[in-house]
Amino acid sequence: MGRKAQKNDSLPGSLDMLILRILSRRDLHGYGIVQFIQQSSDDELLVEEGSLYPALQRLELNGWIDGVWGVTSNNRRARIYKITAAGRKQLAVETRKYAKLTLAIARVMGAE
Amino acid sequence: VTDVLRRLKYWTESARRGEALRQEMELHLAEKAAELQEAGMTAERARAEARRRFGNVGLKQEESREIWMTQFLSELGQDIRYGLRTMAANKAFSALAVLLLALGIGANTAIYSFMESILLRSLPVADPESLVVLNWHSRSPQEGSKEWVIHGLQGMFWPGDKGALLTGIFPYPAFETLGEENPVFSTLFGYFNGHNRNLTVRGQATSAGAEYVTGDYFRGLEVSPAAGRLINSEDDRAGAAAVAVISFATSQNRFGGPPNAIGQSILVDNIPFTVIGVTPPEFFGVDPAAAPDLYLPLHTNMLTDGARAARMYGDGNFYWIEMMGRLRPGVSMAQAQAALAPRFHQWVVTTAKTGGERANLPALILNPGAEGLGSLRRQYSKPLYVLLAMVGLILAITCANIANLLLARAAARRREMAVRLSLGAGRFRVVRQLLTESVMLASLGGTFGVLFAIWGVRSLTLLLSNGQENFTLRAELNWKVLGVTAALSVVCGLLFGLAPAIQSTRPDVMPALKDGRGGGPRRRAQHVLVVAQIAISFLLLVGAGLFVRTLNKLHSIQLGYARENILLFSLNARQAGHRDPEMATLYANLRKRLESIPGVSGATFSQSSIISAGMAGGAYRGTMKIGTVSIAGAGVMAAGARFLTTMQIPILAGREIDERDQTGSPPVAVISERLARTYFGNENPVGRRITLEDEKRDLEIVGVSANVRYGGLKQGSSMTVFTAASQFSPDRVTYALRVAGDPLRYVRSVREIVREADSRIPVTNVFTQAAEIDRTISREITFSKLCTGFAVLALLIACVGLYGTVSYSVARQIGEIGTRMALGAQRGAVVWMVLRRVLLLAAAGLAISVPAALIAFRLVKSFLFGTQPNDPGILAMAAVVLLIAAILAGYAPARRASRIDPLAALRHE
């Protein structure tokens, strides 16, 4: 297909990359992802929680993650998301891009 | 491809996905709230806080949905914009394609809307699916024993499988037996068609269709009145007050609205009735062919039809009442049949009086009643399927043609496609864009097609009704029909767009980029499409030939009586209260009055028009004998004075029936020549006698007439016995006036004279003799007109296709032709080279089509008259017409090819 992937608003620390990263460790449902981001960033990163869902849809449409209905740890029905092989590749790409970017920013900041 | 599928799934499942997303967000909010509550907030505050942190739920849902919708839509928008540009750039092509499609889709829509109204529409009553019609079948009594439990009947039979007879009429006792403690029906109701009755409202008499119904009729159909109340079981008893329910249309036409009608008295066949209710506007009874104006309680037929009707109730061997039942909830039609068939059998055995009668008993069968009685279906379903097949072929030819044009155009666009493909466009994406273009063409065609269909439905209704009063067949373009049209358009677009789209995006882009010319497969595809068009045109040409020949044969039948300058109309004095012998005098006096109208050279009357005598039945149906010999196959027609003269039937011997033949005078008869030849040889029959066994009286033969086509055109028998109307006194008579000029000019004088004689007698069935005869062959007329139109259309489309294909291949061969001409080929040789290809294509089409025609037209054999489905003359003529058309279509490009300047052509190469 000669189509470009759905655009993600790639600021450093983009939500898409974070989601892919989290899902690469374990399968989670939407709320779980938000909690995980907040806990592991010591509440530094405050996600507007609703924004998570458009992001999840975008990732799923691009075939990077896959959602199936399952049960959460406290026995509620929820869509549990898994990362796909294509998702892992994308994560690698984004991670590299992010590394470059932060490095570049760091250089600029350090050049003073 | 998996990617495509995944996206497609995304899109098709969007509703389900929206729901899933909502659930997901709700769960999120619930979990968050629970967490906050654990941290010490009140439940209410926790919920509010969870919402605050989540942001705008609706907006997020919108955003999420957009993610999977926008791409598809934006691409569709792109495709449509691009398609519009392409269409605008090829105006001539687009206009031609849209016009062809409009004709094709419009014709299909028109025919389909008729099918929908006749074959598919349900009765406008509550839960029509639970209605069943009661029928029975048996072998016809002619085969095997002549004995039958049916001693008398009033109603219709129609042919079933394997020569069986089917009907819906039953004896009244059978209705009572089946209705008793019925475990499968919640109601069982009966009815019979009362045909036309004389309805007098405030002194104004008209002819109105009547339906006699049992007390449960309206309850069983679950119809509620538009005003007043409907007939119930109290009304349907011998001796009950005579009440009537009228149709919505009648209430408007005769009373100025439903409320005004309630409580009014009316006269039905001169018997007073009181209007108690009006049916809802959409209700037309149980027979889509009938649409009665009046509903009367069953037992009131004893008032209107007299002693004969009273006898019918107790007679187990007289078949007349029809029935429908409403199934109890949960009971299937098969269960109902299993329950009722044995019960009917037990009953009908008791009515058989001899072993012969017991050998061939009627057997009950149930049929679905949701669509009402099947008389319209039986009459029109086969002609409609034939018409649908024809318009289907037209649409096929149209699609083939447009596919062909698109293939030719694909050559021009091959470079464009190759560029797009090599720039990285997905093949699916390009095919999709091409398909969008063709579906757009088809949708435009469909839109204009609907306009064409509106016109088509109107003119087809006119053609089918053929001047009939109260023609009940009403087709309309409802949503169901329009939905089918829309679907048809899309399917057509895909059909004619797919092959060219796939062709022009073949992956071998390199050669295309180099020279922009197509390869062999496309030409082969084009040839196949042209051959298909020729084959289909041939089929339609043969069809047109057969139907036109049929009509010509019918029109060239020697009637033996005058067809032109005759005005016909019918009167029924009995329904206005007249009785014998005063009625015979009334008819005779009226004849004299009519004869005195200036311009009328002769007036007469008979029990029916000659052409419809077969339908109306003879004046006498029993055994007739000459001495001891029975006469077989002769029709008896009661006629007034001067019948033969007025109808211009030659009198070969003796005299015709005239004023001398009065009610009291010796009964007389005039016989036709064939009857005379058959039973008297060369003897003079005048003065001899015919014995009517059943009536125990003799007729004296006073004259011999020339032969006439008696009854229908097709099965006209020439063995006819004319008797004096004054001595047989039919209730209803048809007058015939021989006039100078247009017969319809005299209608006003006729109405005036009849009104003077008795204003309670309505003048009905006013036709010219020619129209009356054409009415009996309306199907043949419709078919020959339509089919000729279809054939011309198909031929035109096929010629356009042929022209296009040949032009295209000539353009491709410019180099070759130029070389040939440079080497000394004559112009004639070049023309022949091109025409030979045209003729080869036509021959290939014929080779496929001739056997197909031989097989296909066997199916319409019953529609033909005086010709055979394999009529070699018609096949040859169709082939010649087709070849001439093909040569004409091919000649222009061939001529162009022969005018090629060799020098220019070679340079072009």
PDB file of N, CA and C in Angstrom, chain B residues 32-50:
ATOM      1  N   LYS B  32     -11.511   4.921  37.689  1.00  0.00           N
ATOM      2  CA  LYS B  32     -10.893   6.124  38.244  1.00  0.00           C
ATOM      3  C   LYS B  32     -11.667   6.581  39.481  1.00  0.00           C
ATOM      4  N   ALA B  33     -12.978   6.585  39.321  1.00  0.00           N
ATOM      5  CA  ALA B  33     -13.807   7.027  40.443  1.00  0.00           C
ATOM      6  C   ALA B  33     -13.592   6.126  41.644  1.00  0.00           C
ATOM      7  N   ALA B  34     -13.516   4.811  41.373  1.00  0.00           N
ATOM      8  CA  ALA B  34     -13.326   3.860  42.468  1.00  0.00           C
ATOM      9  C   ALA B  34     -12.001   4.155  43.184  1.00  0.00           C
ATOM     10  N   GLU B  35     -10.974   4.453  42.377  1.00  0.00           N
ATOM     11  CA  GLU B  35      -9.653   4.712  42.957  1.00  0.00           C
ATOM     12  C   GLU B  35      -9.698   5.959  43.840  1.00  0.00           C
ATOM     13  N   LEU B  36     -10.336   7.024  43.299  1.00  0.00           N
ATOM     14  CA  LEU B  36     -10.420   8.275  44.041  1.00  0.00           C
ATOM     15  C   LEU B  36     -11.222   8.084  45.320  1.00  0.00           C
ATOM     16  N   GLN B  37     -12.237   7.235  45.244  1.00  0.00           N
ATOM     17  CA  GLN B  37     -13.078   7.002  46.408  1.00  0.00           C
ATOM     18  C   GLN B  37     -12.264   6.314  47.496  1.00  0.00           C
ATOM     19  N   GLU B  38     -11.422   5.350  47.022  1.00  0.00           N
ATOM     20  CA  GLU B  38     -10.570   4.671  47.987  1.00  0.00           C
ATOM     21  C   GLU B  38      -9.650   5.659  48.695  1.00  0.00           C
ATOM     22  N   ALA B  39      -9.226   6.670  47.917  1.00  0.00           N
ATOM     23  CA  ALA B  39      -8.344   7.684  48.493  1.00  0.00           C
ATOM     24  C   ALA B  39      -9.090   8.625  49.429  1.00  0.00           C
ATOM     25  N   GLY B  40     -10.427   8.447  49.587  1.00  0.00           N
ATOM     26  CA  GLY B  40     -11.139   9.189  50.621  1.00  0.00           C
ATOM     27  C   GLY B  40     -12.191  10.160  50.128  1.00  0.00           C
ATOM     28  N   MET B  41     -12.412  10.251  48.811  1.00  0.00           N
ATOM     29  CA  MET B  41     -13.446  11.171  48.336  1.00  0.00           C
ATOM     30  C   MET B  41     -14.822  10.549  48.485  1.00  0.00           C
ATOM     31  N   THR B  42     -15.826  11.401  48.496  1.00  0.00           N
ATOM     32  CA  THR B  42     -17.190  10.864  48.462  1.00  0.00           C
ATOM     33  C   THR B  42     -17.442  10.357  47.059  1.00  0.00           C
ATOM     34  N   ALA B  43     -18.411   9.457  46.959  1.00  0.00           N
ATOM     35  CA  ALA B  43     -18.702   8.825  45.663  1.00  0.00           C
ATOM     36  C   ALA B  43     -18.987   9.881  44.604  1.00  0.00           C
ATOM     37  N   GLU B  44     -19.793  10.866  45.008  1.00  0.00           N
ATOM     38  CA  GLU B  44     -20.200  11.874  44.047  1.00  0.00           C
ATOM     39  C   GLU B  44     -19.017  12.692  43.563  1.00  0.00           C
ATOM     40  N   ARG B  45     -18.221  13.139  44.485  1.00  0.00           N
ATOM     41  CA  ARG B  45     -17.060  13.954  44.116  1.00  0.00           C
ATOM     42  C   ARG B  45     -16.080  13.157  43.294  1.00  0.00           C
ATOM     43  N   ALA B  46     -15.932  11.883  43.663  1.00  0.00           N
ATOM     44  CA  ALA B  46     -15.007  11.020  42.924  1.00  0.00           C
ATOM     45  C   ALA B  46     -15.425  10.935  41.461  1.00  0.00           C
ATOM     46  N   ARG B  47     -16.740  10.777  41.245  1.00  0.00           N
ATOM     47  CA  ARG B  47     -17.216  10.666  39.863  1.00  0.00           C
ATOM     48  C   ARG B  47     -16.938  11.956  39.111  1.00  0.00           C
ATOM     49  N   ALA B  48     -17.209  13.084  39.747  1.00  0.00           N
ATOM     50  CA  ALA B  48     -17.008  14.372  39.087  1.00  0.00           C
ATOM     51  C   ALA B  48     -15.534  14.580  38.776  1.00  0.00           C
ATOM     52  N   GLU B  49     -14.677  14.220  39.728  1.00  0.00           N
ATOM     53  CA  GLU B  49     -13.243  14.399  39.548  1.00  0.00           C
ATOM     54  C   GLU B  49     -12.727  13.517  38.401  1.00  0.00           C
ATOM     55  N   ALA B  50     -13.251  12.279  38.351  1.00  0.00           N
ATOM     56  CA  ALA B  50     -12.839  11.358  37.286  1.00  0.00           C
ATOM     57  C   ALA B  50     -13.177  11.950  35.934  1.00  0.00           C
TER      58      ALA B  50
END
